[in-house]
Amino acid sequence: MSRTPSSAAAAAVVALGAPAPAAPGSLASRLGRAIALVAFIVLVVVLGLTLAPANALELQYAVSLTLFAVATNLILGFGGLVSFGQGIFYGVGAYTVALGWMHQSLDFTEAMVLAPLFGAVAAVPLGMLALRTRRLYFSLLTLTMSQLAFVIAENQTNLTGGTNGVFGAMVPTWLLDPHTSFLFTAAIVAVSIAVLWKVVHSPFGLVLRAIRDNRERVEALGVNVYAHELAAFVISAFFCALAGSLFVVYSQSSYPEILNWTASGVPVFMAVIGGMYSFFGPVVGAFVYEFASHYLIEYTQDWQLVIGVVLLAIVLLRPDGLAGSLGSLRARLRRRRQPAAARPAEDLATPDDAGGRP
Amino acid sequence: MARFLTETIGTLSDASSLFVVAAGLTLVFGAMRVINLAHGTFYMYGAFAVTTFAGTASGLRFWVAIVVAALVVAALGAVVQLGVVRFVVGKEPLTQLVATFAVLYILADVALHLWGSGARSVSAPLGVSGTFTLAGAYLPVYDLVIIGVAVLVGLVLWLLLSHTSLGWMIRAAVDDPELLQSGGVNLRRLHLAVFATGALLAALAGAIITPQISVAPGMDQSIIVSSLLVVVIGGLGSVVGTAFAALIIGIADTVGTLVDPAWASTFMYFAVILVLVVRPWGLFGTPER
């Protein structure tokens, strides 16, 4: 990401809600951000309740995907770990609800509680293994694991229903109304994203970012890097699995395609589109990606072409994503108004350099 | 004995075609430090191109079609290099993975327009179709063709990399690109040549295997996973490692099918995980700093 000046990228984070270090006007801008956030949530909820059922359902799916993208971005943007395997945990979450219903006639509420826990438990051995490798090997190993999960889900027909997956009345009747299930999803996603926000902005989150930026230095400070990365991986998996269980609420089914390697790529693309160095960037990316692909499928068969071109354009021209572009615009405006000395120190949340150093 | 021979030749044939695809992937990585997720796309294009060029007539035209397909896809590879990959050389893995994945998406869509969504097939020419008998086993003649091509590709690559000046340029392109450039080598042209060769190998593998498979969309996404397994086991950038790893994957798959068909397709993944637990940088790779 060395193409864009890091200050612009950092400004993006600040603009979209990273903790702005004490700077003139920060209270006002924080208040502004909070109001914008509340307004956005109100807008989504009002839309979800007033839209036609089919559209409300679509919005519900997009909302559940924002959790998937933000949870993936915990390790991607803030941990510097490019995982092409978060689809595994999404799948674990979905299959926990579906298989619990099919084999154990598990109560829906119990299954919803178990799903994220199972995701976290699965992430411990997988993370321990994957985090032995670095950088590109980590990406490729997680991609491999994702495909393994897909193959298992597809071939163990007795357990998982094979290629067709599991369909049925696994969602209780009170959740079948599109508006109710939308509210249910939105509430879970809002709470989860708030928790993830806390994680990112806790001392733990700061250490995570420090590891991303300069692993050796953090190691030299006596921090157990491996343990921190593993913890982040498990937390991410917990919320990915929760997002997966929300997929069942949306589709009342679970099938192998949700955990193959291209499915694991989707939250990564959402983060890249929206901007992975800002907390809410992946939310933007998830909405853009989901609505784009949904409406593109309706109007053209060439959705792969369009998404491919968009991804290419962003990654080559705007490596900071949409949030980054917005942020650099804001920073430019702010710079025009402020003398250089008064500018906030903005290098907290973004990698100071190419980002991908060992 | 007959059973053993059948399985051995089958395994060798599978490993051979896998080796040819993966060799292209690892060659590109070795020279440019780029993992190309669209590599499987070149394989699919090679296969589809043969179904177009070979038509229904078999015989000499089939072999010509294979050569033409490989060359056409090599040209496509050059276009991808100039249009996209050139800009992500030296960038972080995420940028490279997303950019090349975007290429995969775009070319998959183009392939749908060119060849439709149905499956296509080509039959092997008379001379190399059918079976031959050895020690009581009936073996497909065409398996020998595939193995022969892989051995040839392996030999040529080995000679190229270790016994020619082009070989040391490719190695130097990663170790010290600046010194290489100041020595008067055009790095861009070198990258272009290597990337086109990588695409050519993928297309060759896809073209040569057409008589044994049904050619359909989705091939690109499945072969790239197998090739990634191979290069990760072998160690990124190592052609020798790729050959070994292709064999390991082939054997894992065959043994898996014999032991438990329901779990067969998982064996190769467990092989990868096993290797990476012991050597996180692959059998013949070097640890990443």
Tab-separated table of N, CA and C in Angstrom, chain B residues 30-130:
chain	number	residue	atom	x	y	z
B	30	GLY	N	9.150	-17.886	-8.629
B	30	GLY	CA	10.597	-17.868	-8.462
B	30	GLY	C	11.244	-16.640	-9.067
B	31	ALA	N	10.701	-16.156	-10.179
B	31	ALA	CA	11.337	-15.029	-10.852
B	31	ALA	C	10.755	-13.685	-10.428
B	32	MET	N	9.476	-13.668	-10.013
B	32	MET	CA	8.820	-12.387	-9.772
B	32	MET	C	8.250	-12.220	-8.374
B	33	ARG	N	8.280	-13.291	-7.570
B	33	ARG	CA	7.667	-13.256	-6.237
B	33	ARG	C	6.195	-12.852	-6.299
B	34	VAL	N	5.500	-13.372	-7.308
B	34	VAL	CA	4.067	-13.124	-7.427
B	34	VAL	C	3.358	-14.477	-7.464
B	35	ILE	N	2.336	-14.652	-6.619
B	35	ILE	CA	1.494	-15.837	-6.737
B	35	ILE	C	0.300	-15.440	-7.587
B	36	ASN	N	0.161	-16.130	-8.708
B	36	ASN	CA	-0.869	-15.759	-9.671
B	36	ASN	C	-2.099	-16.659	-9.503
B	37	LEU	N	-3.149	-16.127	-8.870
B	37	LEU	CA	-4.360	-16.933	-8.666
B	37	LEU	C	-5.085	-17.192	-9.984
B	38	ALA	N	-4.730	-16.445	-11.028
B	38	ALA	CA	-5.346	-16.671	-12.340
B	38	ALA	C	-4.576	-17.722	-13.138
B	39	HIS	N	-3.635	-18.387	-12.489
B	39	HIS	CA	-2.842	-19.386	-13.205
B	39	HIS	C	-3.728	-20.534	-13.701
B	40	GLY	N	-4.678	-20.954	-12.852
B	40	GLY	CA	-5.598	-22.014	-13.264
B	40	GLY	C	-6.456	-21.594	-14.452
B	41	THR	N	-6.636	-20.287	-14.597
B	41	THR	CA	-7.400	-19.774	-15.723
B	41	THR	C	-6.700	-20.092	-17.040
B	42	PHE	N	-5.374	-19.987	-17.041
B	42	PHE	CA	-4.616	-20.312	-18.256
B	42	PHE	C	-4.774	-21.797	-18.589
B	43	TYR	N	-4.802	-22.617	-17.537
B	43	TYR	CA	-5.018	-24.063	-17.715
B	43	TYR	C	-6.375	-24.302	-18.386
B	44	MET	N	-7.411	-23.641	-17.862
B	44	MET	CA	-8.754	-23.809	-18.431
B	44	MET	C	-8.803	-23.290	-19.871
B	45	TYR	N	-8.176	-22.156	-20.111
B	45	TYR	CA	-8.166	-21.605	-21.464
B	45	TYR	C	-7.447	-22.555	-22.428
B	46	GLY	N	-6.352	-23.175	-21.953
B	46	GLY	CA	-5.633	-24.130	-22.787
B	46	GLY	C	-6.544	-25.277	-23.196
B	47	ALA	N	-7.294	-25.777	-22.211
B	47	ALA	CA	-8.197	-26.904	-22.488
B	47	ALA	C	-9.323	-26.479	-23.442
B	48	PHE	N	-9.949	-25.331	-23.160
B	48	PHE	CA	-11.041	-24.860	-24.022
B	48	PHE	C	-10.524	-24.588	-25.435
B	49	ALA	N	-9.321	-24.011	-25.528
B	49	ALA	CA	-8.772	-23.675	-26.838
B	49	ALA	C	-8.584	-24.940	-27.677
B	50	VAL	N	-8.152	-26.029	-27.031
B	50	VAL	CA	-7.992	-27.285	-27.779
B	50	VAL	C	-9.344	-27.766	-28.311
B	51	THR	N	-10.386	-27.651	-27.479
B	51	THR	CA	-11.702	-28.100	-27.960
B	51	THR	C	-12.134	-27.284	-29.174
B	52	THR	N	-11.696	-26.030	-29.243
B	52	THR	CA	-12.030	-25.207	-30.403
B	52	THR	C	-11.182	-25.578	-31.618
B	53	PHE	N	-9.861	-25.633	-31.407
B	53	PHE	CA	-8.952	-25.822	-32.541
B	53	PHE	C	-8.966	-27.244	-33.068
B	54	ALA	N	-9.133	-28.237	-32.174
B	54	ALA	CA	-9.050	-29.625	-32.626
B	54	ALA	C	-10.306	-30.033	-33.375
B	55	GLY	N	-11.440	-29.403	-33.032
B	55	GLY	CA	-12.695	-29.778	-33.675
B	55	GLY	C	-13.002	-31.244	-33.404
B	56	THR	N	-13.683	-31.874	-34.333
B	56	THR	CA	-14.002	-33.286	-34.127
B	56	THR	C	-12.968	-34.185	-34.795
B	57	ALA	N	-12.261	-33.630	-35.768
B	57	ALA	CA	-11.262	-34.437	-36.453
B	57	ALA	C	-10.091	-34.698	-35.527
B	58	SER	N	-9.690	-35.940	-35.394
B	58	SER	CA	-8.507	-36.183	-34.581
B	58	SER	C	-7.357	-36.524	-35.523
B	59	GLY	N	-6.235	-36.878	-34.922
B	59	GLY	CA	-5.060	-37.121	-35.749
B	59	GLY	C	-4.101	-35.957	-35.610
B	60	LEU	N	-3.455	-35.600	-36.703
B	60	LEU	CA	-2.438	-34.556	-36.646
B	60	LEU	C	-3.015	-33.250	-36.097
B	61	ARG	N	-4.265	-32.976	-36.481
B	61	ARG	CA	-4.857	-31.710	-36.082
B	61	ARG	C	-4.921	-31.560	-34.564
B	62	PHE	N	-5.073	-32.681	-33.858
B	62	PHE	CA	-5.108	-32.644	-32.394
B	62	PHE	C	-3.792	-32.102	-31.842
B	63	TRP	N	-2.685	-32.619	-32.358
B	63	TRP	CA	-1.374	-32.165	-31.859
B	63	TRP	C	-1.125	-30.711	-32.216
B	64	VAL	N	-1.518	-30.335	-33.440
B	64	VAL	CA	-1.370	-28.935	-33.828
B	64	VAL	C	-2.189	-28.052	-32.891
B	65	ALA	N	-3.398	-28.526	-32.577
B	65	ALA	CA	-4.279	-27.747	-31.698
B	65	ALA	C	-3.642	-27.517	-30.337
B	66	ILE	N	-2.950	-28.543	-29.828
B	66	ILE	CA	-2.313	-28.397	-28.522
B	66	ILE	C	-1.240	-27.309	-28.570
B	67	VAL	N	-0.429	-27.349	-29.617
B	67	VAL	CA	0.646	-26.353	-29.739
B	67	VAL	C	0.059	-24.954	-29.897
B	68	VAL	N	-0.943	-24.843	-30.792
B	68	VAL	CA	-1.554	-23.534	-31.024
B	68	VAL	C	-2.198	-23.016	-29.737
B	69	ALA	N	-2.918	-23.896	-29.030
B	69	ALA	CA	-3.573	-23.483	-27.779
B	69	ALA	C	-2.547	-22.940	-26.795
B	70	ALA	N	-1.442	-23.669	-26.628
B	70	ALA	CA	-0.420	-23.238	-25.668
B	70	ALA	C	0.138	-21.873	-26.055
B	71	LEU	N	0.375	-21.675	-27.358
B	71	LEU	CA	0.958	-20.400	-27.801
B	71	LEU	C	-0.032	-19.244	-27.643
B	72	VAL	N	-1.286	-19.506	-27.999
B	72	VAL	CA	-2.299	-18.448	-27.871
B	72	VAL	C	-2.432	-18.021	-26.412
B	73	VAL	N	-2.464	-19.009	-25.513
B	73	VAL	CA	-2.609	-18.669	-24.097
B	73	VAL	C	-1.353	-17.983	-23.569
B	74	ALA	N	-0.190	-18.350	-24.094
B	74	ALA	CA	1.038	-17.641	-23.704
B	74	ALA	C	0.912	-16.163	-24.062
B	75	ALA	N	0.318	-15.892	-25.219
B	75	ALA	CA	0.103	-14.495	-25.624
B	75	ALA	C	-0.867	-13.810	-24.667
B	76	LEU	N	-1.927	-14.554	-24.261
B	76	LEU	CA	-2.864	-14.011	-23.279
B	76	LEU	C	-2.144	-13.704	-21.974
B	77	GLY	N	-1.228	-14.620	-21.603
B	77	GLY	CA	-0.430	-14.400	-20.396
B	77	GLY	C	0.368	-13.106	-20.494
B	78	ALA	N	0.929	-12.852	-21.677
B	78	ALA	CA	1.698	-11.620	-21.874
B	78	ALA	C	0.804	-10.401	-21.676
B	79	VAL	N	-0.434	-10.500	-22.169
B	79	VAL	CA	-1.377	-9.383	-22.008
B	79	VAL	C	-1.675	-9.151	-20.529
B	80	VAL	N	-1.915	-10.249	-19.788
B	80	VAL	CA	-2.207	-10.129	-18.352
B	80	VAL	C	-1.011	-9.521	-17.623
B	81	GLN	N	0.182	-9.960	-18.008
B	81	GLN	CA	1.386	-9.408	-17.380
B	81	GLN	C	1.479	-7.899	-17.611
B	82	LEU	N	1.267	-7.488	-18.868
B	82	LEU	CA	1.404	-6.074	-19.199
B	82	LEU	C	0.276	-5.246	-18.596
B	83	GLY	N	-0.920	-5.838	-18.527
B	83	GLY	CA	-2.077	-5.075	-18.078
B	83	GLY	C	-2.241	-5.028	-16.570
B	84	VAL	N	-1.817	-6.072	-15.877
B	84	VAL	CA	-2.100	-6.150	-14.444
B	84	VAL	C	-0.866	-6.500	-13.611
B	85	VAL	N	-0.297	-7.662	-13.888
B	85	VAL	CA	0.700	-8.211	-12.969
B	85	VAL	C	1.919	-7.294	-12.828
B	86	ARG	N	2.304	-6.668	-13.933
B	86	ARG	CA	3.417	-5.712	-13.921
B	86	ARG	C	3.301	-4.707	-12.771
B	87	PHE	N	2.060	-4.315	-12.468
B	87	PHE	CA	1.873	-3.267	-11.459
B	87	PHE	C	1.906	-3.791	-10.028
B	88	VAL	N	1.841	-5.106	-9.863
B	88	VAL	CA	1.809	-5.622	-8.489
B	88	VAL	C	3.095	-6.344	-8.110
B	89	VAL	N	4.069	-6.408	-9.030
B	89	VAL	CA	5.364	-6.982	-8.678
B	89	VAL	C	5.976	-6.134	-7.571
B	90	GLY	N	6.414	-6.791	-6.501
B	90	GLY	CA	7.013	-6.058	-5.398
B	90	GLY	C	6.019	-5.533	-4.386
B	91	LYS	N	4.732	-5.664	-4.679
B	91	LYS	CA	3.705	-5.236	-3.720
B	91	LYS	C	3.484	-6.346	-2.692
B	92	GLU	N	2.671	-6.028	-1.660
B	92	GLU	CA	2.435	-7.049	-0.634
B	92	GLU	C	1.542	-8.162	-1.178
B	93	PRO	N	1.598	-9.329	-0.518
B	93	PRO	CA	0.826	-10.482	-0.995
B	93	PRO	C	-0.650	-10.174	-1.202
B	94	LEU	N	-1.266	-9.404	-0.284
B	94	LEU	CA	-2.707	-9.151	-0.404
B	94	LEU	C	-3.036	-8.487	-1.739
B	95	THR	N	-2.258	-7.465	-2.091
B	95	THR	CA	-2.487	-6.768	-3.353
B	95	THR	C	-2.373	-7.735	-4.525
B	96	GLN	N	-1.340	-8.572	-4.495
B	96	GLN	CA	-1.132	-9.514	-5.592
B	96	GLN	C	-2.261	-10.530	-5.668
B	97	LEU	N	-2.681	-11.029	-4.495
B	97	LEU	CA	-3.725	-12.055	-4.486
B	97	LEU	C	-5.045	-11.475	-4.986
B	98	VAL	N	-5.386	-10.276	-4.507
B	98	VAL	CA	-6.665	-9.687	-4.927
B	98	VAL	C	-6.635	-9.326	-6.409
B	99	ALA	N	-5.517	-8.768	-6.872
B	99	ALA	CA	-5.431	-8.374	-8.277
B	99	ALA	C	-5.531	-9.587	-9.195
B	100	THR	N	-4.800	-10.651	-8.856
B	100	THR	CA	-4.838	-11.818	-9.741
B	100	THR	C	-6.167	-12.552	-9.597
B	101	PHE	N	-6.795	-12.454	-8.427
B	101	PHE	CA	-8.130	-13.040	-8.306
B	101	PHE	C	-9.121	-12.290	-9.186
B	102	ALA	N	-8.947	-10.979	-9.252
B	102	ALA	CA	-9.810	-10.182	-10.126
B	102	ALA	C	-9.646	-10.629	-11.572
B	103	VAL	N	-8.413	-10.936	-11.961
B	103	VAL	CA	-8.160	-11.428	-13.317
B	103	VAL	C	-8.879	-12.764	-13.523
B	104	LEU	N	-8.829	-13.616	-12.484
B	104	LEU	CA	-9.535	-14.900	-12.558
B	104	LEU	C	-11.021	-14.685	-12.840
B	105	TYR	N	-11.626	-13.762	-12.097
B	105	TYR	CA	-13.054	-13.463	-12.277
B	105	TYR	C	-13.341	-12.962	-13.690
B	106	ILE	N	-12.527	-12.009	-14.126
B	106	ILE	CA	-12.774	-11.384	-15.433
B	106	ILE	C	-12.638	-12.413	-16.551
B	107	LEU	N	-11.551	-13.204	-16.500
B	107	LEU	CA	-11.330	-14.174	-17.570
B	107	LEU	C	-12.340	-15.322	-17.504
B	108	ALA	N	-12.824	-15.647	-16.307
B	108	ALA	CA	-13.854	-16.685	-16.207
B	108	ALA	C	-15.114	-16.225	-16.931
B	109	ASP	N	-15.421	-14.933	-16.778
B	109	ASP	CA	-16.593	-14.377	-17.450
B	109	ASP	C	-16.409	-14.367	-18.972
B	110	VAL	N	-15.213	-13.975	-19.396
B	110	VAL	CA	-14.922	-13.965	-20.830
B	110	VAL	C	-15.035	-15.384	-21.398
B	111	ALA	N	-14.548	-16.366	-20.640
B	111	ALA	CA	-14.607	-17.759	-21.102
B	111	ALA	C	-16.048	-18.202	-21.305
B	112	LEU	N	-16.951	-17.744	-20.419
B	112	LEU	CA	-18.369	-18.083	-20.570
B	112	LEU	C	-18.905	-17.573	-21.900
B	113	HIS	N	-18.455	-16.370	-22.272
B	113	HIS	CA	-18.908	-15.809	-23.549
B	113	HIS	C	-18.321	-16.569	-24.728
B	114	LEU	N	-17.056	-16.998	-24.592
B	114	LEU	CA	-16.384	-17.658	-25.704
B	114	LEU	C	-16.857	-19.095	-25.898
B	115	TRP	N	-17.009	-19.830	-24.770
B	115	TRP	CA	-17.266	-21.254	-24.905
B	115	TRP	C	-18.569	-21.729	-24.255
B	116	GLY	N	-19.320	-20.812	-23.677
B	116	GLY	CA	-20.578	-21.216	-23.061
B	116	GLY	C	-20.376	-21.918	-21.738
B	117	SER	N	-21.478	-22.350	-21.113
B	117	SER	CA	-21.380	-22.919	-19.783
B	117	SER	C	-21.436	-24.449	-19.797
B	118	GLY	N	-21.601	-25.038	-20.971
B	118	GLY	CA	-21.673	-26.496	-21.034
B	118	GLY	C	-20.305	-27.144	-21.029
B	119	ALA	N	-20.290	-28.471	-20.842
B	119	ALA	CA	-19.036	-29.205	-20.860
B	119	ALA	C	-18.683	-29.581	-22.297
B	120	ARG	N	-17.396	-29.602	-22.596
B	120	ARG	CA	-16.927	-29.988	-23.925
B	120	ARG	C	-15.927	-31.117	-23.789
B	121	SER	N	-15.764	-31.867	-24.850
B	121	SER	CA	-14.777	-32.939	-24.770
B	121	SER	C	-14.094	-33.127	-26.115
B	122	VAL	N	-12.948	-33.751	-26.058
B	122	VAL	CA	-12.151	-34.044	-27.250
B	122	VAL	C	-11.672	-35.476	-27.092
B	123	SER	N	-11.642	-36.245	-28.182
B	123	SER	CA	-11.107	-37.595	-28.024
B	123	SER	C	-9.670	-37.637	-28.528
B	124	ALA	N	-8.910	-38.532	-27.926
B	124	ALA	CA	-7.503	-38.652	-28.300
B	124	ALA	C	-7.395	-39.247	-29.700
B	125	PRO	N	-6.367	-38.860	-30.445
B	125	PRO	CA	-6.167	-39.434	-31.784
B	125	PRO	C	-5.963	-40.949	-31.705
B	126	LEU	N	-6.222	-41.629	-32.804
B	126	LEU	CA	-6.201	-43.097	-32.832
B	126	LEU	C	-4.915	-43.694	-32.263
B	127	GLY	N	-3.784	-43.159	-32.660
B	127	GLY	CA	-2.513	-43.751	-32.255
B	127	GLY	C	-2.316	-43.834	-30.751
B	128	VAL	N	-2.890	-42.875	-30.015
B	128	VAL	CA	-2.614	-42.838	-28.579
B	128	VAL	C	-3.875	-43.086	-27.740
B	129	SER	N	-4.957	-43.509	-28.386
B	129	SER	CA	-6.138	-43.832	-27.577
B	129	SER	C	-6.114	-45.328	-27.275
B	130	GLY	N	-7.052	-45.777	-26.482
B	130	GLY	CA	-7.116	-47.202	-26.146
B	130	GLY	C	-6.099	-47.594	-25.093
